């Protein structure tokens, strides 16, 4: 009696061909799912950082500012939020930390390297007042991927944070 000890070369090649077809058909959908999850993660991380700054302002009963960092203890100019962030106490709503002791936290840049964050014009930083409000105009932070706006986080004057996914058809603001 003869026993089969394994696969023949033809069986192995057929199995590999079937596997290659299945992987080839599923790859675009998988790539789209990964991109969608990266955008969702960035939106969640931005909302969490904003909420953390708001809670720090309320609990410390002082103005807390969140801004993109330039160096160790300074805020960057412009609406480019694609760097680490600084959270600091600023009793007079200053645009820069008074000293290193004023810095509460240094947050890593939220999101994957393929995600770009662009802030609305005129709002280089987010200031939370001791009662949790964010006075001034709304801050709108666009979450962009491959040059298209894929989501946004908005903070209104009352300090409320909301986010939404965008269809990705609009160009990312400059």
Tab-separated table of N, CA and C in Angstrom:
chain	number	residue	atom	x	y	z
A	1	UNK	N	0.826	-1.174	0.000
A	1	UNK	CA	0.000	0.000	0.000
A	1	UNK	C	0.877	1.247	0.000
A	2	UNK	N	0.548	2.202	-0.851
A	2	UNK	CA	1.330	3.426	-0.999
A	2	UNK	C	0.652	4.558	-0.227
A	3	UNK	N	1.408	5.348	0.532
A	3	UNK	CA	0.869	6.458	1.314
A	3	UNK	C	1.271	7.785	0.706
A	4	UNK	N	0.376	8.750	0.776
A	4	UNK	CA	0.715	10.105	0.344
A	4	UNK	C	1.434	10.803	1.490
A	5	UNK	N	2.625	11.272	1.225
A	5	UNK	CA	3.419	11.908	2.262
A	5	UNK	C	3.334	13.429	2.197
A	6	UNK	N	2.731	13.983	1.175
A	6	UNK	CA	2.686	15.439	1.062
A	6	UNK	C	1.970	15.870	-0.200
A	7	UNK	N	2.251	17.105	-0.618
A	7	UNK	CA	1.629	17.667	-1.807
A	7	UNK	C	2.528	17.486	-3.013
A	8	UNK	N	1.902	17.398	-4.154
A	8	UNK	CA	2.684	17.371	-5.379
A	8	UNK	C	2.982	18.812	-5.774
A	9	UNK	N	3.888	18.983	-6.679
A	9	UNK	CA	4.262	20.324	-7.146
A	9	UNK	C	3.061	20.999	-7.814
A	10	UNK	N	2.270	20.263	-8.543
A	10	UNK	CA	1.104	20.833	-9.218
A	10	UNK	C	0.089	21.316	-8.180
A	11	UNK	N	-0.164	20.522	-7.151
A	11	UNK	CA	-1.099	20.936	-6.102
A	11	UNK	C	-0.606	22.191	-5.384
A	12	UNK	N	0.674	22.255	-5.121
A	12	UNK	CA	1.251	23.418	-4.464
A	12	UNK	C	1.132	24.664	-5.337
A	13	UNK	N	1.389	24.537	-6.622
A	13	UNK	CA	1.278	25.682	-7.536
A	13	UNK	C	-0.163	26.162	-7.665
A	14	UNK	N	-1.121	25.252	-7.691
A	14	UNK	CA	-2.534	25.636	-7.762
A	14	UNK	C	-2.933	26.371	-6.485
A	15	UNK	N	-2.507	25.875	-5.336
A	15	UNK	CA	-2.825	26.528	-4.067
A	15	UNK	C	-2.217	27.931	-4.001
A	16	UNK	N	-0.980	28.081	-4.476
A	16	UNK	CA	-0.331	29.402	-4.490
A	16	UNK	C	-1.028	30.354	-5.455
A	17	UNK	N	-1.495	29.843	-6.586
A	17	UNK	CA	-2.205	30.682	-7.553
A	17	UNK	C	-3.528	31.170	-6.968
A	18	UNK	N	-4.253	30.305	-6.294
A	18	UNK	CA	-5.516	30.694	-5.658
A	18	UNK	C	-5.246	31.740	-4.578
A	19	UNK	N	-4.211	31.531	-3.767
A	19	UNK	CA	-3.847	32.485	-2.717
A	19	UNK	C	-3.469	33.843	-3.314
A	20	UNK	N	-2.716	33.842	-4.410
A	20	UNK	CA	-2.318	35.098	-5.060
A	20	UNK	C	-3.529	35.853	-5.589
A	21	UNK	N	-4.497	35.170	-6.145
A	21	UNK	CA	-5.721	35.823	-6.643
A	21	UNK	C	-6.505	36.422	-5.487
A	22	UNK	N	-6.644	35.686	-4.382
A	22	UNK	CA	-7.377	36.199	-3.223
A	22	UNK	C	-6.693	37.422	-2.619
A	23	UNK	N	-5.372	37.386	-2.481
A	23	UNK	CA	-4.643	38.527	-1.931
A	23	UNK	C	-4.734	39.716	-2.881
A	24	UNK	N	-4.600	39.476	-4.173
A	24	UNK	CA	-4.692	40.562	-5.159
A	24	UNK	C	-6.057	41.221	-5.171
A	25	UNK	N	-7.100	40.454	-4.971
A	25	UNK	CA	-8.448	41.021	-4.967
A	25	UNK	C	-8.728	41.782	-3.678
A	26	UNK	N	-8.153	41.364	-2.570
A	26	UNK	CA	-8.432	42.002	-1.295
A	26	UNK	C	-7.511	43.144	-0.928
A	27	UNK	N	-6.396	43.308	-1.616
A	27	UNK	CA	-5.419	44.322	-1.253
A	27	UNK	C	-5.960	45.756	-1.309
A	28	UNK	N	-6.653	46.180	-2.377
A	28	UNK	CA	-7.156	47.568	-2.391
A	28	UNK	C	-8.130	47.859	-1.249
A	29	UNK	N	-8.996	46.913	-0.951
A	29	UNK	CA	-9.940	47.119	0.148
A	29	UNK	C	-9.204	47.172	1.478
A	30	UNK	N	-8.192	46.382	1.635
A	30	UNK	CA	-7.413	46.384	2.871
A	30	UNK	C	-6.658	47.698	3.022
A	31	UNK	N	-6.091	48.206	1.948
A	31	UNK	CA	-5.362	49.480	1.996
A	31	UNK	C	-6.307	50.616	2.368
A	32	UNK	N	-7.505	50.601	1.801
A	32	UNK	CA	-8.496	51.630	2.122
A	32	UNK	C	-8.912	51.540	3.589
A	33	UNK	N	-9.061	50.338	4.109
A	33	UNK	CA	-9.412	50.151	5.510
A	33	UNK	C	-8.307	50.668	6.432
A	34	UNK	N	-7.059	50.408	6.078
A	34	UNK	CA	-5.934	50.883	6.886
A	34	UNK	C	-5.896	52.407	6.890
A	35	UNK	N	-6.097	53.042	5.739
A	35	UNK	CA	-6.117	54.503	5.665
A	35	UNK	C	-7.254	55.077	6.498
A	36	UNK	N	-8.422	54.468	6.431
A	36	UNK	CA	-9.572	54.925	7.200
A	36	UNK	C	-9.289	54.822	8.698
A	37	UNK	N	-8.650	53.755	9.121
A	37	UNK	CA	-8.328	53.593	10.532
A	37	UNK	C	-7.265	54.594	10.985
A	38	UNK	N	-6.341	54.954	10.114
A	38	UNK	CA	-5.346	55.974	10.462
A	38	UNK	C	-6.001	57.338	10.658
A	39	UNK	N	-6.969	57.674	9.818
A	39	UNK	CA	-7.701	58.934	9.970
A	39	UNK	C	-8.512	58.901	11.257
A	40	UNK	N	-9.211	57.807	11.525
A	40	UNK	CA	-9.998	57.683	12.760
A	40	UNK	C	-9.115	57.816	13.994
A	41	UNK	N	-7.933	57.213	13.958
A	41	UNK	CA	-7.011	57.294	15.084
A	41	UNK	C	-6.536	58.726	15.293
A	42	UNK	N	-6.207	59.419	14.201
A	42	UNK	CA	-5.764	60.813	14.314
A	42	UNK	C	-6.873	61.687	14.892
A	43	UNK	N	-8.108	61.497	14.440
A	43	UNK	CA	-9.228	62.273	14.973
A	43	UNK	C	-9.379	62.022	16.475
A	44	UNK	N	-9.284	60.786	16.884
A	44	UNK	CA	-9.417	60.447	18.301
A	44	UNK	C	-8.286	61.046	19.126
A	45	UNK	N	-7.060	60.969	18.632
A	45	UNK	CA	-5.921	61.513	19.375
A	45	UNK	C	-6.001	63.031	19.508
A	46	UNK	N	-6.453	63.710	18.455
A	46	UNK	CA	-6.598	65.169	18.521
A	46	UNK	C	-7.680	65.539	19.529
A	47	UNK	N	-8.820	64.867	19.450
A	47	UNK	CA	-9.907	65.136	20.408
A	47	UNK	C	-9.445	64.884	21.843
A	48	UNK	N	-8.687	63.829	22.052
A	48	UNK	CA	-8.196	63.500	23.387
A	48	UNK	C	-7.240	64.568	23.903
A	49	UNK	N	-6.350	65.049	23.049
A	49	UNK	CA	-5.411	66.100	23.463
A	49	UNK	C	-6.156	67.386	23.806
A	50	UNK	N	-7.143	67.754	22.985
A	50	UNK	CA	-7.924	68.959	23.263
A	50	UNK	C	-8.710	68.816	24.570
A	51	UNK	N	-9.321	67.655	24.778
A	51	UNK	CA	-10.079	67.417	26.008
A	51	UNK	C	-9.157	67.429	27.228
A	52	UNK	N	-7.956	66.912	27.081
A	52	UNK	CA	-6.991	66.913	28.179
A	52	UNK	C	-6.597	68.339	28.550
A	53	UNK	N	-6.388	69.191	27.556
A	53	UNK	CA	-6.060	70.593	27.832
A	53	UNK	C	-7.231	71.299	28.513
A	54	UNK	N	-8.435	71.001	28.075
A	54	UNK	CA	-9.618	71.617	28.692
A	54	UNK	C	-9.741	71.195	30.158
A	55	UNK	N	-9.557	69.907	30.424
A	55	UNK	CA	-9.650	69.428	31.798
A	55	UNK	C	-8.532	70.000	32.665
A	56	UNK	N	-7.346	70.183	32.098
A	56	UNK	CA	-6.250	70.788	32.854
A	56	UNK	C	-6.587	72.226	33.227
A	57	UNK	N	-7.233	72.964	32.330
A	57	UNK	CA	-7.624	74.343	32.619
A	57	UNK	C	-8.673	74.381	33.722
A	58	UNK	N	-9.628	73.496	33.656
A	58	UNK	CA	-10.697	73.487	34.652
A	58	UNK	C	-10.159	73.080	36.020
A	59	UNK	N	-9.361	72.025	36.073
A	59	UNK	CA	-8.880	71.536	37.365
A	59	UNK	C	-7.832	72.453	37.992
A	60	UNK	N	-7.009	73.102	37.178
A	60	UNK	CA	-5.989	73.998	37.731
A	60	UNK	C	-6.506	75.425	37.916
A	61	UNK	N	-7.708	75.685	37.379
A	61	UNK	CA	-8.319	77.018	37.457
A	61	UNK	C	-7.398	78.102	36.907
A	62	UNK	N	-6.793	77.787	35.770
A	62	UNK	CA	-5.943	78.761	35.082
A	62	UNK	C	-6.073	78.543	33.589
A	63	UNK	N	-5.603	79.500	32.826
A	63	UNK	CA	-5.630	79.378	31.367
A	63	UNK	C	-4.593	78.339	30.957
A	64	UNK	N	-5.009	77.404	30.118
A	64	UNK	CA	-4.101	76.393	29.588
A	64	UNK	C	-4.102	76.508	28.072
A	65	UNK	N	-2.920	76.499	27.501
A	65	UNK	CA	-2.750	76.645	26.060
A	65	UNK	C	-2.164	75.365	25.484
A	66	UNK	N	-2.635	75.002	24.303
A	66	UNK	CA	-2.113	73.864	23.557
A	66	UNK	C	-1.663	74.403	22.207
A	67	UNK	N	-0.420	74.110	21.828
A	67	UNK	CA	0.116	74.637	20.574
A	67	UNK	C	1.109	73.654	19.975
A	68	UNK	N	1.373	73.766	18.661
A	68	UNK	CA	2.440	72.960	18.073
A	68	UNK	C	3.789	73.474	18.578
A	69	UNK	N	4.687	72.565	18.921
A	69	UNK	CA	5.962	72.936	19.534
A	69	UNK	C	7.010	73.306	18.493
A	70	UNK	N	7.852	74.226	18.906
A	70	UNK	CA	9.069	74.565	18.159
A	70	UNK	C	10.196	74.461	19.171
A	71	UNK	N	10.976	73.436	19.083
A	71	UNK	CA	12.009	73.221	20.080
A	71	UNK	C	11.420	72.623	21.345
A	72	UNK	N	12.139	72.783	22.447
A	72	UNK	CA	11.732	72.144	23.695
A	72	UNK	C	10.629	72.892	24.416
A	73	UNK	N	10.697	74.234	24.442
A	73	UNK	CA	9.773	74.996	25.277
A	73	UNK	C	9.185	76.204	24.561
A	74	UNK	N	8.914	76.097	23.284
A	74	UNK	CA	8.354	77.233	22.546
A	74	UNK	C	7.297	76.741	21.566
A	75	UNK	N	6.366	77.628	21.239
A	75	UNK	CA	5.315	77.319	20.269
A	75	UNK	C	5.732	77.784	18.883
A	76	UNK	N	5.317	77.040	17.882
A	76	UNK	CA	5.619	77.381	16.499
A	76	UNK	C	4.619	78.404	15.977
A	77	UNK	N	4.998	79.126	14.958
A	77	UNK	CA	4.104	80.072	14.295
A	77	UNK	C	3.381	79.360	13.163
A	78	UNK	N	2.249	79.881	12.765
A	78	UNK	CA	1.514	79.337	11.627
A	78	UNK	C	0.537	78.248	12.031
A	79	UNK	N	-0.132	77.694	11.029
A	79	UNK	CA	-1.177	76.708	11.266
A	79	UNK	C	-0.746	75.276	11.051
A	80	UNK	N	0.570	75.032	11.078
A	80	UNK	CA	1.075	73.684	10.857
A	80	UNK	C	1.153	72.949	12.194
A	81	UNK	N	0.268	71.980	12.392
A	81	UNK	CA	0.218	71.203	13.628
A	81	UNK	C	0.916	69.860	13.471
A	82	UNK	N	1.809	69.723	12.470
A	82	UNK	CA	2.500	68.455	12.194
A	82	UNK	C	3.806	68.344	12.958
A	83	UNK	N	3.746	68.531	14.226
A	83	UNK	CA	4.903	68.401	15.094
A	83	UNK	C	4.399	68.053	16.481
A	84	UNK	N	5.308	67.868	17.416
A	84	UNK	CA	4.871	67.622	18.793
A	84	UNK	C	4.110	68.842	19.302
A	85	UNK	N	3.307	68.643	20.339
A	85	UNK	CA	2.494	69.727	20.895
A	85	UNK	C	2.930	70.027	22.310
A	86	UNK	N	2.774	71.291	22.706
A	86	UNK	CA	3.032	71.723	24.080
A	86	UNK	C	1.720	72.080	24.760
A	87	UNK	N	1.570	71.668	25.999
A	87	UNK	CA	0.446	72.090	26.826
A	87	UNK	C	1.059	72.843	27.996
A	88	UNK	N	0.676	74.108	28.169
A	88	UNK	CA	1.278	74.895	29.234
A	88	UNK	C	0.261	75.836	29.868
A	89	UNK	N	0.562	76.220	31.116
A	89	UNK	CA	-0.243	77.212	31.824
A	89	UNK	C	0.203	78.588	31.385
A	90	UNK	N	-0.760	79.447	31.091
A	90	UNK	CA	-0.421	80.816	30.687
A	90	UNK	C	-1.444	81.762	31.311
A	91	UNK	N	-1.166	82.270	32.494
A	91	UNK	CA	-2.157	83.086	33.202
A	91	UNK	C	-2.647	84.300	32.414
A	92	UNK	N	-1.845	84.818	31.526
A	92	UNK	CA	-2.252	86.004	30.765
A	92	UNK	C	-2.551	85.661	29.305
A	93	UNK	N	-2.829	84.397	29.025
A	93	UNK	CA	-3.113	83.928	27.663
A	93	UNK	C	-1.969	84.233	26.708
A	94	UNK	N	-0.771	83.972	27.172
A	94	UNK	CA	0.426	84.229	26.364
A	94	UNK	C	0.526	83.205	25.240
A	95	UNK	N	1.215	83.582	24.186
A	95	UNK	CA	1.368	82.678	23.054
A	95	UNK	C	2.579	81.765	23.207
A	96	UNK	N	3.394	82.029	24.226
A	96	UNK	CA	4.569	81.205	24.503
A	96	UNK	C	4.613	80.907	26.006
A	97	UNK	N	5.171	79.764	26.398
A	97	UNK	CA	5.328	79.494	27.834
A	97	UNK	C	6.295	80.498	28.468
A	98	UNK	N	5.985	80.909	29.702
A	98	UNK	CA	6.862	81.860	30.391
A	98	UNK	C	8.213	81.239	30.708
A	99	UNK	N	8.201	79.990	31.133
A	99	UNK	CA	9.431	79.267	31.432
A	99	UNK	C	9.156	77.769	31.333
A	100	UNK	N	10.184	76.974	31.574
A	100	UNK	CA	10.033	75.518	31.444
A	100	UNK	C	9.069	74.952	32.482
A	101	UNK	N	8.928	75.618	33.634
A	101	UNK	CA	8.020	75.136	34.669
A	101	UNK	C	6.554	75.295	34.282
A	102	UNK	N	6.261	76.190	33.345
A	102	UNK	CA	4.873	76.408	32.923
A	102	UNK	C	4.369	75.274	32.035
A	103	UNK	N	5.285	74.526	31.422
A	103	UNK	CA	4.902	73.442	30.513
A	103	UNK	C	4.359	72.272	31.322
A	104	UNK	N	3.119	71.899	31.045
A	104	UNK	CA	2.478	70.776	31.731
A	104	UNK	C	2.828	69.444	31.085
A	105	UNK	N	2.757	69.417	29.763
A	105	UNK	CA	3.027	68.180	29.023
A	105	UNK	C	3.567	68.509	27.651
A	106	UNK	N	4.328	67.591	27.126
A	106	UNK	CA	4.743	67.637	25.725
A	106	UNK	C	4.120	66.398	25.094
A	107	UNK	N	3.218	66.622	24.146
A	107	UNK	CA	2.473	65.526	23.534
A	107	UNK	C	3.103	65.165	22.191
A	108	UNK	N	3.211	63.878	21.892
A	108	UNK	CA	3.727	63.500	20.572
A	108	UNK	C	2.726	63.868	19.484
A	109	UNK	N	3.234	64.111	18.315
A	109	UNK	CA	2.390	64.440	17.167
A	109	UNK	C	1.359	63.342	16.985
A	110	UNK	N	0.065	63.709	16.958
A	110	UNK	CA	-0.957	62.674	16.829
A	110	UNK	C	-1.045	62.124	15.410
A	111	UNK	N	-1.203	60.828	15.321
A	111	UNK	CA	-1.443	60.211	14.019
A	111	UNK	C	-0.199	59.623	13.378
A	112	UNK	N	-0.428	58.922	12.306
A	112	UNK	CA	0.596	58.245	11.527
A	112	UNK	C	1.369	59.263	10.678
A	113	UNK	N	2.514	58.869	10.179
A	113	UNK	CA	3.340	59.773	9.374
A	113	UNK	C	2.653	60.194	8.076
A	114	UNK	N	1.662	59.438	7.614
A	114	UNK	CA	0.964	59.804	6.376
A	114	UNK	C	-0.145	60.827	6.614
A	115	UNK	N	-0.414	61.161	7.872
A	115	UNK	CA	-1.463	62.118	8.242
A	115	UNK	C	-0.836	63.501	8.408
A	116	UNK	N	-1.505	64.525	7.863
A	116	UNK	CA	-1.060	65.903	8.023
A	116	UNK	C	-2.173	66.705	8.680
A	117	UNK	N	-1.799	67.548	9.631
A	117	UNK	CA	-2.761	68.341	10.393
A	117	UNK	C	-2.569	69.816	10.061
A	118	UNK	N	-3.653	70.457	9.598
A	118	UNK	CA	-3.611	71.879	9.243
A	118	UNK	C	-4.663	72.611	10.056
A	119	UNK	N	-4.235	73.657	10.761
A	119	UNK	CA	-5.142	74.456	11.569
A	119	UNK	C	-5.759	75.580	10.767
A	120	UNK	N	-6.856	76.123	11.296
A	120	UNK	CA	-7.522	77.233	10.628
A	120	UNK	C	-6.665	78.491	10.747
A	121	UNK	N	-6.824	79.373	9.788
A	121	UNK	CA	-6.046	80.610	9.760
A	121	UNK	C	-6.383	81.456	10.984
A	122	UNK	N	-5.376	82.074	11.544
A	122	UNK	CA	-5.588	82.963	12.669
A	122	UNK	C	-5.558	82.294	14.023
A	123	UNK	N	-5.573	80.971	14.096
A	123	UNK	CA	-5.535	80.273	15.382
A	123	UNK	C	-4.277	79.408	15.430
A	124	UNK	N	-3.210	79.954	15.951
A	124	UNK	CA	-1.956	79.207	16.054
A	124	UNK	C	-1.921	78.337	17.293
A	125	UNK	N	-2.826	78.601	18.231
A	125	UNK	CA	-2.856	77.848	19.489
A	125	UNK	C	-4.291	77.768	19.975
A	126	UNK	N	-4.513	76.856	20.895
A	126	UNK	CA	-5.826	76.693	21.509
A	126	UNK	C	-5.713	77.080	22.971
A	127	UNK	N	-6.456	78.097	23.384
A	127	UNK	CA	-6.447	78.568	24.769
A	127	UNK	C	-7.754	78.157	25.430
A	128	UNK	N	-7.638	77.489	26.573
A	128	UNK	CA	-8.814	77.165	27.378
A	128	UNK	C	-8.795	78.031	28.627
A	129	UNK	N	-9.921	78.676	28.905
A	129	UNK	CA	-10.078	79.498	30.096
A	129	UNK	C	-10.376	78.601	31.298
A	130	UNK	N	-10.248	79.122	32.525
A	130	UNK	CA	-10.477	78.287	33.718
A	130	UNK	C	-11.869	77.658	33.794
A	131	UNK	N	-12.853	78.226	33.104
A	131	UNK	CA	-14.195	77.629	33.124
A	131	UNK	C	-14.424	76.655	31.966
A	132	UNK	N	-13.371	76.364	31.180
A	132	UNK	CA	-13.469	75.392	30.096
A	132	UNK	C	-13.832	75.972	28.750
A	133	UNK	N	-14.086	77.295	28.701
A	133	UNK	CA	-14.410	77.917	27.413
A	133	UNK	C	-13.135	78.169	26.616
A	134	UNK	N	-13.303	78.303	25.318
A	134	UNK	CA	-12.212	78.658	24.421
A	134	UNK	C	-12.634	79.915	23.683
A	135	UNK	N	-12.269	81.058	24.241
A	135	UNK	CA	-12.739	82.311	23.647
A	135	UNK	C	-12.016	82.601	22.341
A	136	UNK	N	-12.627	83.461	21.552
A	136	UNK	CA	-12.086	83.787	20.238
A	136	UNK	C	-12.867	83.065	19.164
A	137	UNK	N	-12.290	82.938	18.011
A	137	UNK	CA	-12.964	82.240	16.916
A	137	UNK	C	-12.799	80.729	17.074
A	138	UNK	N	-13.631	79.977	16.369
A	138	UNK	CA	-13.525	78.518	16.408
A	138	UNK	C	-12.174	78.078	15.865
A	139	UNK	N	-11.639	77.021	16.457
A	139	UNK	CA	-10.435	76.397	15.921
A	139	UNK	C	-10.881	75.197	15.104
A	140	UNK	N	-10.438	75.136	13.867
A	140	UNK	CA	-10.758	74.014	12.986
A	140	UNK	C	-9.439	73.384	12.560
A	141	UNK	N	-9.274	72.116	12.898
A	141	UNK	CA	-8.061	71.382	12.562
A	141	UNK	C	-8.424	70.316	11.537
A	142	UNK	N	-7.839	70.423	10.351
A	142	UNK	CA	-8.112	69.472	9.268
A	142	UNK	C	-7.131	68.307	9.343
A	143	UNK	N	-7.667	67.105	9.217
A	143	UNK	CA	-6.862	65.894	9.170
A	143	UNK	C	-6.784	65.496	7.703
A	144	UNK	N	-5.580	65.576	7.149
A	144	UNK	CA	-5.398	65.364	5.709
A	144	UNK	C	-4.537	64.138	5.438
A	145	UNK	N	-4.835	63.505	4.313
A	145	UNK	CA	-4.050	62.370	3.844
A	145	UNK	C	-3.999	62.438	2.326
A	146	UNK	N	-2.814	62.310	1.777
A	146	UNK	CA	-2.613	62.340	0.331
A	146	UNK	C	-3.183	63.614	-0.299
A	147	UNK	N	-3.058	64.745	0.401
A	147	UNK	CA	-3.489	66.034	-0.135
A	147	UNK	C	-4.972	66.319	-0.029
A	148	UNK	N	-5.746	65.423	0.572
A	148	UNK	CA	-7.193	65.617	0.687
A	148	UNK	C	-7.598	65.658	2.156
A	149	UNK	N	-8.562	66.530	2.458
A	149	UNK	CA	-9.096	66.621	3.817
A	149	UNK	C	-9.972	65.404	4.075
A	150	UNK	N	-9.584	64.603	5.059
A	150	UNK	CA	-10.313	63.365	5.355
A	150	UNK	C	-11.111	63.446	6.648
A	151	UNK	N	-10.862	64.510	7.446
A	151	UNK	CA	-11.591	64.687	8.690
A	151	UNK	C	-11.291	66.055	9.260
A	152	UNK	N	-12.063	66.452	10.258
A	152	UNK	CA	-11.806	67.727	10.918
A	152	UNK	C	-12.257	67.657	12.364
A	153	UNK	N	-11.564	68.430	13.192
A	153	UNK	CA	-11.914	68.590	14.597
A	153	UNK	C	-12.152	70.078	14.798
A	154	UNK	N	-13.282	70.420	15.425
A	154	UNK	CA	-13.657	71.815	15.632
A	154	UNK	C	-13.853	72.039	17.126
A	155	UNK	N	-13.266	73.138	17.624
A	155	UNK	CA	-13.483	73.565	19.000
A	155	UNK	C	-14.201	74.903	18.930
A	156	UNK	N	-15.400	74.984	19.519
A	156	UNK	CA	-16.152	76.240	19.473
A	156	UNK	C	-15.834	77.103	20.691
A	157	UNK	N	-16.446	78.272	20.764
A	157	UNK	CA	-16.157	79.222	21.843
A	157	UNK	C	-16.514	78.692	23.218
A	158	UNK	N	-17.484	77.802	23.305
A	158	UNK	CA	-17.859	77.220	24.600
A	158	UNK	C	-16.887	76.126	25.026
A	159	UNK	N	-15.936	75.775	24.164
A	159	UNK	CA	-14.957	74.741	24.472
A	159	UNK	C	-15.369	73.360	24.023
A	160	UNK	N	-16.539	73.254	23.410
A	160	UNK	CA	-17.037	71.953	22.955
A	160	UNK	C	-16.203	71.468	21.774
A	161	UNK	N	-15.838	70.200	21.820
A	161	UNK	CA	-15.010	69.584	20.786
A	161	UNK	C	-15.894	68.646	19.978
A	162	UNK	N	-15.871	68.800	18.675
A	162	UNK	CA	-16.602	67.861	17.822
A	162	UNK	C	-15.712	67.494	16.643
A	163	UNK	N	-15.926	66.326	16.126
A	163	UNK	CA	-15.133	65.884	14.973
A	163	UNK	C	-16.041	65.182	13.987
A	164	UNK	N	-15.581	65.113	12.773
A	164	UNK	CA	-16.328	64.384	11.746
A	164	UNK	C	-15.369	63.947	10.659
A	165	UNK	N	-15.745	62.854	10.026
A	165	UNK	CA	-14.984	62.377	8.871
A	165	UNK	C	-15.482	63.110	7.639
A	166	UNK	N	-14.589	63.375	6.721
A	166	UNK	CA	-14.945	64.023	5.456
A	166	UNK	C	-14.738	63.013	4.330
A	167	UNK	N	-15.455	63.202	3.213
A	167	UNK	CA	-15.362	62.218	2.137
A	167	UNK	C	-14.001	62.159	1.448
A	168	UNK	N	-13.139	63.146	1.666
A	168	UNK	CA	-11.815	63.112	1.054
A	168	UNK	C	-11.778	63.641	-0.346
A	169	UNK	N	-12.820	64.357	-0.777
A	169	UNK	CA	-12.842	64.910	-2.129
A	169	UNK	C	-12.283	66.336	-2.163
A	170	UNK	N	-12.333	67.045	-1.032
A	170	UNK	CA	-11.842	68.425	-0.984
A	170	UNK	C	-10.334	68.428	-0.735
A	171	UNK	N	-9.677	69.415	-1.311
A	171	UNK	CA	-8.234	69.554	-1.105
A	171	UNK	C	-7.969	70.024	0.328
A	172	UNK	N	-6.840	69.633	0.852
A	172	UNK	CA	-6.460	70.054	2.192
A	172	UNK	C	-6.089	71.539	2.169
A	173	UNK	N	-6.594	72.326	3.121
A	173	UNK	CA	-6.272	73.754	3.132
A	173	UNK	C	-4.787	73.982	3.327
A	174	UNK	N	-4.295	75.022	2.736
A	174	UNK	CA	-2.860	75.359	2.863
A	174	UNK	C	-2.605	76.183	4.072
